[in-house]
């Protein structure tokens, strides 16, 4: 199977390319011609491909002439639409980094283009594949937790503009921490509630963290009311300090009529302290969520069952994006906003 990686702009692009290159029967080629937005010192293009050990095409046209079976889009958020539409025009299934787009209009156009071309559009939300989330999902779907009343979620992390400067530019990223970190939890709730629609959003944001370093908001808290009656809060801040040994995490507490269920998607770790370096140490173990997501996108679930969790599709990605855009309107106006 031939898999193309379109752009190295996203911080996950290198990891995705390495994982793909390590899969049996998968041949990887990358193209990253749009390096005009790279900041000084950021390694992109052919140099980055050589660094991670994957083949390189000088242009997207050259990559599609190679005949990929599937592609992964890892560009700046604002450039998702043209690359997804390019993949659709070539009849190639596409996995797009999250968020799907920076506007509802772009997201809807991407879904429509892939549907018209008969190709699969998926969105990179690997947390769906966490064993911790599967346990929560099973407890809710089986009825063991009872009807869900409220959900409290947090997706915190480093400020990614330290690795790729465009993350802190609202024109390129579509926003800041709210755009970057709301969608993972919104996607989990979309799956957990079986696409029960989000109806209303209230949000507040600020730029107190890393004040003066980036133009985008660095902290946010949103409240979402769903059609099934559940109310969820999402902390989407870039609040992980730079000295912390891990980039961040994702936690969720689901309160039902019969039980409360909690998860931590990334705490499969042994925690300790290095006497030599005089710093905390975290040694991860367990599954690689990105690898599980990529394998499902390429090959489908290893043993398809009624409980299989698929990669997020374009429609679900668009629903999560609409929560984000409503949250920005709420933060701007100070009022609750209906989700479009």
Short mmCIF file of C-alpha atoms in Angstrom, two decimals:
data_model
loop_
_atom_site.label_atom_id
_atom_site.label_comp_id
_atom_site.label_asym_id
_atom_site.label_seq_id
_atom_site.Cartn_x
_atom_site.Cartn_y
_atom_site.Cartn_z
CA UNK A 1 0.00 0.00 0.00
CA UNK A 2 1.29 3.45 -0.94
CA UNK A 3 0.62 6.20 1.59
CA UNK A 4 1.44 9.87 1.07
CA UNK A 5 2.03 12.45 3.81
CA UNK A 6 1.00 15.93 2.65
CA UNK A 7 2.99 18.58 4.54
CA UNK A 8 5.21 18.45 7.62
CA UNK A 9 3.65 21.57 9.15
CA UNK A 10 1.89 19.76 12.00
CA UNK A 11 3.83 18.57 15.04
CA UNK A 12 2.40 15.05 14.52
CA UNK A 13 3.53 14.74 10.89
CA UNK A 14 6.91 13.21 11.66
CA UNK A 15 5.43 10.70 14.10
CA UNK A 16 2.78 9.65 11.62
CA UNK A 17 5.37 9.22 8.85
CA UNK A 18 7.62 7.09 11.06
CA UNK A 19 4.74 4.87 12.17
CA UNK A 20 3.57 4.37 8.59
CA UNK A 21 7.09 3.57 7.40
CA UNK A 22 7.37 0.92 10.11
CA UNK A 23 4.23 -0.96 9.02
CA UNK A 24 4.63 -4.12 6.97
CA UNK A 25 3.47 -3.70 3.39
CA UNK A 26 3.30 0.11 3.58
CA UNK A 27 5.41 2.39 1.39
CA UNK A 28 5.58 6.03 2.45
CA UNK A 29 6.38 9.17 0.50
CA UNK A 30 6.03 12.74 1.75
CA UNK A 31 5.72 16.14 0.11
CA UNK A 32 6.19 19.44 1.93
CA UNK A 33 6.58 22.19 -0.69
CA UNK A 34 4.66 24.87 1.23
CA UNK A 35 7.42 25.86 3.65
CA UNK A 36 6.82 29.59 3.24
CA UNK A 37 5.17 29.72 6.68
CA UNK A 38 7.96 27.89 8.51
CA UNK A 39 9.71 29.95 11.16
CA UNK A 40 13.49 30.32 11.23
CA UNK A 41 15.05 27.17 12.66
CA UNK A 42 12.09 24.89 11.88
CA UNK A 43 13.24 21.86 9.87
CA UNK A 44 10.81 21.18 7.02
CA UNK A 45 10.77 19.86 3.46
CA UNK A 46 13.36 17.43 2.10
CA UNK A 47 15.66 17.97 5.09
CA UNK A 48 12.97 16.75 7.50
CA UNK A 49 12.13 13.76 5.27
CA UNK A 50 15.79 12.76 5.30
CA UNK A 51 15.92 13.22 9.06
CA UNK A 52 13.02 10.81 9.66
CA UNK A 53 14.01 8.45 6.84
CA UNK A 54 11.12 8.64 4.35
CA UNK A 55 11.08 9.18 0.59
CA UNK A 56 10.34 12.70 -0.62
CA UNK A 57 8.47 14.24 -3.54
CA UNK A 58 9.24 17.84 -4.44
CA UNK A 59 5.58 18.75 -5.14
CA UNK A 60 2.12 17.48 -4.33
CA UNK A 61 1.60 16.83 -8.05
CA UNK A 62 4.68 14.59 -8.07
CA UNK A 63 3.38 12.71 -5.03
CA UNK A 64 -0.03 12.06 -6.61
CA UNK A 65 1.68 10.98 -9.85
CA UNK A 66 3.33 8.28 -7.70
CA UNK A 67 -0.16 6.82 -7.24
CA UNK A 68 -0.85 6.78 -3.49
CA UNK A 69 -3.68 4.59 -2.21
CA UNK A 70 -4.26 6.90 0.75
CA UNK A 71 -2.89 10.20 2.04
CA UNK A 72 -2.54 11.93 5.40
CA UNK A 73 -2.89 15.74 5.51
CA UNK A 74 -0.68 17.42 8.13
CA UNK A 75 -0.62 21.02 6.91
CA UNK A 76 -1.44 24.23 8.76
CA UNK A 77 -5.14 24.15 9.66
CA UNK A 78 -6.07 26.85 7.15
CA UNK A 79 -4.59 24.73 4.33
CA UNK A 80 -6.56 21.56 5.11
CA UNK A 81 -9.32 22.29 2.62
CA UNK A 82 -7.24 22.64 -0.57
CA UNK A 83 -5.22 19.49 0.20
CA UNK A 84 -8.29 17.40 1.06
CA UNK A 85 -10.01 18.61 -2.11
CA UNK A 86 -6.84 17.73 -4.06
CA UNK A 87 -6.95 14.20 -2.66
CA UNK A 88 -10.66 13.92 -3.53
CA UNK A 89 -9.95 15.09 -7.09
CA UNK A 90 -7.43 12.25 -7.43
CA UNK A 91 -9.87 9.70 -5.96
CA UNK A 92 -7.69 9.01 -2.91
CA UNK A 93 -8.93 8.35 0.66
CA UNK A 94 -7.67 10.98 3.07
CA UNK A 95 -6.98 11.24 6.80
CA UNK A 96 -6.91 14.91 7.81
CA UNK A 97 -5.26 16.25 10.96
CA UNK A 98 -7.64 17.79 13.47
CA UNK A 99 -9.44 20.15 13.50
CA UNK A 100 -11.10 19.36 10.19
CA UNK A 101 -10.93 23.01 9.10
CA UNK A 102 -10.91 26.56 10.48
CA UNK A 103 -14.45 27.47 9.36
CA UNK A 104 -17.76 25.63 9.08
CA UNK A 105 -17.89 26.52 5.38
CA UNK A 106 -14.52 24.93 4.64
CA UNK A 107 -15.37 21.84 6.66
CA UNK A 108 -18.70 21.36 4.89
CA UNK A 109 -17.01 21.82 1.50
CA UNK A 110 -14.42 19.15 2.33
CA UNK A 111 -17.09 16.65 3.38
CA UNK A 112 -19.08 17.40 0.20
CA UNK A 113 -16.02 17.06 -2.06
CA UNK A 114 -15.07 13.67 -0.66
CA UNK A 115 -18.65 12.42 -0.78
CA UNK A 116 -19.00 13.52 -4.42
CA UNK A 117 -15.72 11.81 -5.32
CA UNK A 118 -16.65 8.61 -3.48
CA UNK A 119 -13.55 8.72 -1.25
CA UNK A 120 -13.25 8.30 2.50
CA UNK A 121 -12.63 11.39 4.62
CA UNK A 122 -11.34 10.67 8.12
CA UNK A 123 -10.12 13.01 10.85
CA UNK A 124 -7.15 12.30 13.15
CA UNK A 125 -8.68 11.83 16.60
CA UNK A 126 -6.58 9.00 18.07
CA UNK A 127 -8.01 9.25 21.61
CA UNK A 128 -11.03 7.21 20.43
CA UNK A 129 -8.67 4.22 20.49
CA UNK A 130 -7.65 4.58 24.13
CA UNK A 131 -8.49 1.48 26.23
CA UNK A 132 -9.58 3.91 28.95
CA UNK A 133 -12.11 5.51 26.61
CA UNK A 134 -13.35 2.08 25.48
CA UNK A 135 -14.07 1.23 29.14
CA UNK A 136 -16.04 4.46 29.57
CA UNK A 137 -17.90 3.82 26.31
CA UNK A 138 -18.79 0.27 27.36
CA UNK A 139 -20.08 1.47 30.74
CA UNK A 140 -22.32 4.07 29.10
CA UNK A 141 -23.47 1.99 26.12
CA UNK A 142 -24.30 -1.02 28.33
CA UNK A 143 -26.42 1.11 30.65
CA UNK A 144 -24.19 0.35 33.66
CA UNK A 145 -23.58 4.06 34.26
CA UNK A 146 -27.19 4.99 33.66
CA UNK A 147 -28.27 8.08 31.77
CA UNK A 148 -25.38 10.54 31.47
CA UNK A 149 -26.07 13.76 33.36
CA UNK A 150 -22.80 15.70 33.14
CA UNK A 151 -19.28 15.31 31.77
CA UNK A 152 -16.15 17.14 32.89
CA UNK A 153 -13.21 16.95 30.52
CA UNK A 154 -9.75 18.48 30.25
CA UNK A 155 -7.28 18.39 27.36
CA UNK A 156 -4.22 20.34 28.50
CA UNK A 157 -0.78 20.45 26.95
CA UNK A 158 2.30 22.40 25.96
CA UNK A 159 1.89 25.48 23.84
CA UNK A 160 2.68 23.92 20.42
CA UNK A 161 3.90 27.20 18.93
CA UNK A 162 7.23 26.37 20.52
CA UNK A 163 7.70 23.60 17.94
CA UNK A 164 5.70 25.03 15.01
CA UNK A 165 5.16 28.78 15.26
CA UNK A 166 2.00 28.82 13.12
CA UNK A 167 -0.02 27.25 15.98
CA UNK A 168 0.01 30.63 17.71
CA UNK A 169 -1.20 32.53 14.63
CA UNK A 170 -5.04 32.69 14.50
CA UNK A 171 -4.99 33.32 10.74
CA UNK A 172 -3.21 30.01 10.12
CA UNK A 173 -4.52 27.88 12.97
CA UNK A 174 -8.06 29.28 13.10
CA UNK A 175 -7.53 30.24 16.74
CA UNK A 176 -5.40 29.05 19.63
CA UNK A 177 -5.92 26.63 22.50
CA UNK A 178 -9.68 26.48 22.00
CA UNK A 179 -9.28 25.41 18.35
CA UNK A 180 -6.44 23.02 19.16
CA UNK A 181 -7.74 21.22 22.23
CA UNK A 182 -11.55 21.32 22.24
CA UNK A 183 -12.02 18.88 19.39
CA UNK A 184 -10.56 15.74 21.00
CA UNK A 185 -13.11 15.75 23.82
CA UNK A 186 -15.88 16.97 21.52
CA UNK A 187 -15.14 13.97 19.32
CA UNK A 188 -15.24 11.52 22.24
CA UNK A 189 -18.62 12.91 23.30
CA UNK A 190 -19.88 12.74 19.71
CA UNK A 191 -19.07 9.02 19.71
CA UNK A 192 -20.20 8.42 23.30
CA UNK A 193 -23.58 10.04 22.69
CA UNK A 194 -23.93 8.32 19.27
CA UNK A 195 -24.04 11.65 17.43
CA UNK A 196 -26.64 13.22 19.76
CA UNK A 197 -26.28 16.80 18.63
CA UNK A 198 -24.66 19.60 20.58
CA UNK A 199 -27.26 22.35 20.87
CA UNK A 200 -25.74 25.26 22.76
CA UNK A 201 -22.26 26.45 23.76
CA UNK A 202 -20.92 29.00 26.22
CA UNK A 203 -17.19 29.79 26.31
CA UNK A 204 -14.62 32.03 27.93
CA UNK A 205 -11.00 32.39 26.84
CA UNK A 206 -7.95 34.45 27.79
CA UNK A 207 -4.30 34.98 26.88
CA UNK A 208 -2.83 35.13 30.39
CA UNK A 209 -0.65 32.06 29.84
CA UNK A 210 2.34 32.98 27.65
CA UNK A 211 1.05 36.56 27.51
CA UNK A 212 2.79 38.49 24.77
CA UNK A 213 4.34 35.40 23.15
CA UNK A 214 1.46 34.50 20.84
CA UNK A 215 -1.54 36.34 19.41
CA UNK A 216 -3.98 33.48 20.00
CA UNK A 217 -5.82 32.56 23.20
CA UNK A 218 -3.85 30.17 25.42
CA UNK A 219 -6.59 29.12 27.85
CA UNK A 220 -10.27 28.34 27.50
CA UNK A 221 -13.23 26.73 29.20
CA UNK A 222 -16.42 25.84 27.36
CA UNK A 223 -19.77 24.41 28.38
CA UNK A 224 -21.81 22.37 25.88
CA UNK A 225 -25.45 21.33 26.21
CA UNK A 226 -26.49 18.27 24.20
CA UNK A 227 -29.87 17.22 22.82
CA UNK A 228 -29.91 14.20 25.15
CA UNK A 229 -29.89 16.54 28.18
CA UNK A 230 -26.26 16.05 29.16
CA UNK A 231 -24.06 19.07 29.92
CA UNK A 232 -20.30 18.91 29.37
CA UNK A 233 -17.44 21.21 30.32
CA UNK A 234 -14.14 21.17 28.43
CA UNK A 235 -10.90 22.75 29.69
CA UNK A 236 -8.88 23.24 26.48
CA UNK A 237 -5.91 25.20 27.81
CA UNK A 238 -2.21 25.18 26.85
CA UNK A 239 -1.42 25.01 30.56
CA UNK A 240 1.27 22.34 30.74
CA UNK A 241 4.51 23.99 31.94
CA UNK A 242 7.54 23.71 29.69
CA UNK A 243 9.57 21.90 32.37
CA UNK A 244 7.04 19.05 32.69
CA UNK A 245 8.31 15.68 31.36
CA UNK A 246 5.13 15.03 29.32
CA UNK A 247 3.39 17.21 26.75
CA UNK A 248 0.01 17.03 28.47
CA UNK A 249 -2.97 14.74 28.83
CA UNK A 250 -6.66 14.14 28.42
CA UNK A 251 -8.99 13.31 31.29
CA UNK A 252 -12.75 12.86 31.37
CA UNK A 253 -15.24 12.23 34.17
CA UNK A 254 -18.70 10.99 33.16
CA UNK A 255 -21.41 11.29 35.81
CA UNK A 256 -24.39 9.04 35.23
CA UNK A 257 -27.52 8.28 37.21
CA UNK A 258 -26.03 4.97 38.39
CA UNK A 259 -22.29 5.49 38.40
CA UNK A 260 -19.43 7.91 37.83
CA UNK A 261 -16.81 6.75 35.34
CA UNK A 262 -13.39 8.39 34.96
CA UNK A 263 -10.60 8.06 32.41
CA UNK A 264 -7.09 9.33 31.80
CA UNK A 265 -6.14 8.60 28.20
CA UNK A 266 -2.38 9.08 28.55
CA UNK A 267 -1.47 7.99 32.08
CA UNK A 268 -0.13 4.55 31.19
CA UNK A 269 3.19 5.58 32.75
CA UNK A 270 5.60 4.81 35.53
CA UNK A 271 6.35 8.03 37.42
CA UNK A 272 9.68 8.73 39.10
CA UNK A 273 12.53 11.16 39.61
CA UNK A 274 15.99 11.28 38.07
CA UNK A 275 18.67 11.86 40.70
CA UNK A 276 21.19 12.56 37.94
CA UNK A 277 19.19 15.14 36.03
CA UNK A 278 17.25 16.32 39.11
CA UNK A 279 14.00 16.23 37.11
CA UNK A 280 10.78 14.22 37.16
CA UNK A 281 10.69 11.19 34.84
CA UNK A 282 7.75 9.49 33.15
CA UNK A 283 8.22 6.13 31.40
CA UNK A 284 5.24 5.34 29.14
CA UNK A 285 3.94 1.85 28.44
CA UNK A 286 0.85 0.42 26.78
CA UNK A 287 -0.66 1.04 23.37
CA UNK A 288 0.26 3.69 20.81
CA UNK A 289 -2.99 5.48 19.98
CA UNK A 290 -1.62 7.04 16.79
CA UNK A 291 -0.58 3.59 15.52
CA UNK A 292 -4.03 2.14 16.26
CA UNK A 293 -5.72 5.03 14.46
CA UNK A 294 -3.46 4.79 11.40
CA UNK A 295 -3.93 1.01 11.14
CA UNK A 296 -7.70 1.36 11.30
CA UNK A 297 -7.61 4.04 8.61
CA UNK A 298 -5.45 1.89 6.33
CA UNK A 299 -6.82 -1.59 6.98
CA UNK A 300 -9.96 -1.36 9.13
CA UNK A 301 -10.35 -2.99 12.57
CA UNK A 302 -8.41 -6.26 13.05
CA UNK A 303 -11.59 -8.10 14.08
CA UNK A 304 -14.70 -6.15 13.01
CA UNK A 305 -17.48 -6.33 15.62
CA UNK A 306 -20.55 -4.33 16.50
CA UNK A 307 -18.46 -2.60 19.17
CA UNK A 308 -15.57 -1.62 16.89
CA UNK A 309 -14.53 2.02 17.10
CA UNK A 310 -13.86 3.53 13.66
CA UNK A 311 -11.66 6.49 12.82
CA UNK A 312 -13.63 9.73 13.05
CA UNK A 313 -15.35 10.43 9.74
CA UNK A 314 -15.79 13.80 8.06
CA UNK A 315 -19.35 14.31 9.31
CA UNK A 316 -18.26 13.77 12.92
CA UNK A 317 -15.27 16.06 12.39
CA UNK A 318 -17.61 18.74 11.10
CA UNK A 319 -19.90 18.39 14.12
CA UNK A 320 -16.93 18.93 16.46
CA UNK A 321 -15.74 21.90 14.40
CA UNK A 322 -19.18 23.52 14.71
CA UNK A 323 -18.89 23.31 18.51
CA UNK A 324 -15.56 25.15 18.27
CA UNK A 325 -16.81 27.90 15.98
CA UNK A 326 -19.87 28.43 18.18
CA UNK A 327 -17.53 28.63 21.19
CA UNK A 328 -15.51 31.39 19.51
CA UNK A 329 -18.68 33.36 18.84
CA UNK A 330 -19.72 32.89 22.47
CA UNK A 331 -16.32 34.06 23.74
CA UNK A 332 -16.54 37.09 21.47
CA UNK A 333 -20.11 38.07 22.42
CA UNK A 334 -20.27 36.89 26.03
CA UNK A 335 -23.50 34.99 25.32
CA UNK A 336 -24.52 31.37 24.83
CA UNK A 337 -24.61 30.42 21.15
CA UNK A 338 -26.67 27.82 19.33
CA UNK A 339 -24.56 25.28 17.47
CA UNK A 340 -25.13 25.60 13.71
#
